Amino acid sequence: VVCAGFMQGTALTKAATEFPDARFVFVDGWVLTDEAGNVLTNVAPITYQEEQSGYLAGYAVVKDGFEKLGFMGGGGGTNPACCRYGYGFAQGANDAAKEMGKTVELKYSWQYGASFSASPELEAMAKGWYENDTEIIFACGGSMFSSIVSAASANDAYVVGVDVDQSYESETVVTSALKGLVNATSWAIGKFYAGEWDEVGNIATSLGANDDAVGLPTETWSLESYTIEEYEALLASIKDGTVTIDSSVLEADAIVNAGLENVEIIYE
């Protein structure tokens, strides 16, 4: 059974305890224990190196000419995946700006995203950003996307999607920071059928570029200046270790002091 999403943790704990002979893949999850504190070895928790995907998106949009960026994150600044996405986005924007000999602006916020839900308040905040010259916002938090897209549509502005290719949902989406849900699921199920469950059950696995589990949707993006060839070269540099991306900043406001010299961070 594949359970996608960290919010399934409580239900999955009950199911995995009740059915010890079944195997469960917990996407965006963690090692689970039963009420007695025993580790549930029939659960394979999988996370992603979202910082790599965020980096690719931040680098791409700056290379494409965007200079006033925004990031609106879910979880109120405590969700590790959203924190990794945001920090990676900032690093990618910084490195691209440095190569181009410029400084870019990044408004950065966790407001109104604690529940990952759309809201009038979130939409109003996004509209305010766009009306004050923000060109593109990384919408990183589930249903928050619809509020940010609505604000972008009203201001002829742009959005970066998250997790899956969201270009199908709005023409405002320039690209999306992906994590390979299909690849991760296939990988874990393959371990089961190969008789290698012991390699993944009760073991926190983090998948990234080398597992083809992060990236950008090159077939549907609407980037105009940044090329697929440039993207593939950057992705290869991440895979071979030439480009490294820090994932250590997991506090809501720590990015302000992350030492990104070519990004002006405006924390709101």
PDB file of C-alpha atoms in Angstrom, residues 50-64 88-97 99-100 175 208-210 212 214-216 218 221 223 226-245:
ATOM      1  CA  GLU A  50      13.714  19.075  -2.022  1.00  0.00           C
ATOM      2  CA  GLU A  51      16.546  21.546  -1.699  1.00  0.00           C
ATOM      3  CA  GLN A  52      17.879  20.249  -5.030  1.00  0.00           C
ATOM      4  CA  SER A  53      14.561  20.751  -6.794  1.00  0.00           C
ATOM      5  CA  GLY A  54      14.120  24.177  -5.246  1.00  0.00           C
ATOM      6  CA  TYR A  55      17.646  25.084  -6.297  1.00  0.00           C
ATOM      7  CA  LEU A  56      16.953  24.111  -9.900  1.00  0.00           C
ATOM      8  CA  ALA A  57      13.821  26.268  -9.934  1.00  0.00           C
ATOM      9  CA  GLY A  58      15.485  29.298  -8.339  1.00  0.00           C
ATOM     10  CA  TYR A  59      18.455  29.072 -10.670  1.00  0.00           C
ATOM     11  CA  ALA A  60      16.223  28.680 -13.745  1.00  0.00           C
ATOM     12  CA  VAL A  61      13.940  31.656 -13.125  1.00  0.00           C
ATOM     13  CA  VAL A  62      16.844  34.025 -12.424  1.00  0.00           C
ATOM     14  CA  LYS A  63      18.656  32.813 -15.539  1.00  0.00           C
ATOM     15  CA  ASP A  64      15.425  33.447 -17.423  1.00  0.00           C
ATOM     16  CA  GLY A  88      17.227  25.527  -2.101  1.00  0.00           C
ATOM     17  CA  PHE A  89      15.251  28.082  -4.132  1.00  0.00           C
ATOM     18  CA  ALA A  90      17.189  30.905  -2.494  1.00  0.00           C
ATOM     19  CA  GLN A  91      20.538  29.188  -3.117  1.00  0.00           C
ATOM     20  CA  GLY A  92      19.748  28.585  -6.771  1.00  0.00           C
ATOM     21  CA  ALA A  93      18.671  32.186  -7.257  1.00  0.00           C
ATOM     22  CA  ASN A  94      21.838  33.351  -5.511  1.00  0.00           C
ATOM     23  CA  ASP A  95      24.177  31.253  -7.651  1.00  0.00           C
ATOM     24  CA  ALA A  96      22.492  32.274 -10.903  1.00  0.00           C
ATOM     25  CA  ALA A  97      22.580  35.946  -9.910  1.00  0.00           C
ATOM     26  CA  GLU A  99      27.077  34.190 -12.380  1.00  0.00           C
ATOM     27  CA  MET A 100      25.162  37.040 -14.040  1.00  0.00           C
ATOM     28  CA  THR A 175       7.843  25.903 -14.142  1.00  0.00           C
ATOM     29  CA  GLY A 208      17.414  13.138  -5.001  1.00  0.00           C
ATOM     30  CA  ALA A 209      18.946  13.932  -8.356  1.00  0.00           C
ATOM     31  CA  ASN A 210      20.954  10.719  -8.519  1.00  0.00           C
ATOM     32  CA  ASP A 212      15.953  10.879 -10.817  1.00  0.00           C
ATOM     33  CA  VAL A 214      13.854  15.750  -8.333  1.00  0.00           C
ATOM     34  CA  GLY A 215      13.859  18.157 -11.245  1.00  0.00           C
ATOM     35  CA  LEU A 216      11.925  20.533 -13.490  1.00  0.00           C
ATOM     36  CA  THR A 218      11.264  20.592 -19.329  1.00  0.00           C
ATOM     37  CA  TRP A 221       7.891  24.854 -18.820  1.00  0.00           C
ATOM     38  CA  LEU A 223      10.966  29.587 -19.662  1.00  0.00           C
ATOM     39  CA  TYR A 226      17.047  29.411 -19.987  1.00  0.00           C
ATOM     40  CA  THR A 227      17.559  26.362 -22.180  1.00  0.00           C
ATOM     41  CA  ILE A 228      17.006  22.666 -21.628  1.00  0.00           C
ATOM     42  CA  GLU A 229      20.680  22.097 -22.414  1.00  0.00           C
ATOM     43  CA  GLU A 230      21.704  24.488 -19.635  1.00  0.00           C
ATOM     44  CA  TYR A 231      19.300  22.777 -17.265  1.00  0.00           C
ATOM     45  CA  GLU A 232      20.603  19.311 -18.085  1.00  0.00           C
ATOM     46  CA  ALA A 233      24.187  20.486 -17.561  1.00  0.00           C
ATOM     47  CA  LEU A 234      23.285  21.890 -14.140  1.00  0.00           C
ATOM     48  CA  LEU A 235      21.442  18.710 -13.185  1.00  0.00           C
ATOM     49  CA  ALA A 236      24.488  16.674 -14.187  1.00  0.00           C
ATOM     50  CA  SER A 237      26.668  18.912 -12.005  1.00  0.00           C
ATOM     51  CA  ILE A 238      24.406  18.195  -9.032  1.00  0.00           C
ATOM     52  CA  LYS A 239      24.573  14.475  -9.724  1.00  0.00           C
ATOM     53  CA  ASP A 240      28.375  14.384  -9.920  1.00  0.00           C
ATOM     54  CA  GLY A 241      28.832  16.602  -6.883  1.00  0.00           C
ATOM     55  CA  THR A 242      30.281  19.609  -8.682  1.00  0.00           C
ATOM     56  CA  VAL A 243      27.342  21.661  -7.407  1.00  0.00           C
ATOM     57  CA  THR A 244      26.389  21.067  -3.783  1.00  0.00           C
ATOM     58  CA  ILE A 245      23.274  22.410  -2.106  1.00  0.00           C
TER      59      ILE A 245
END
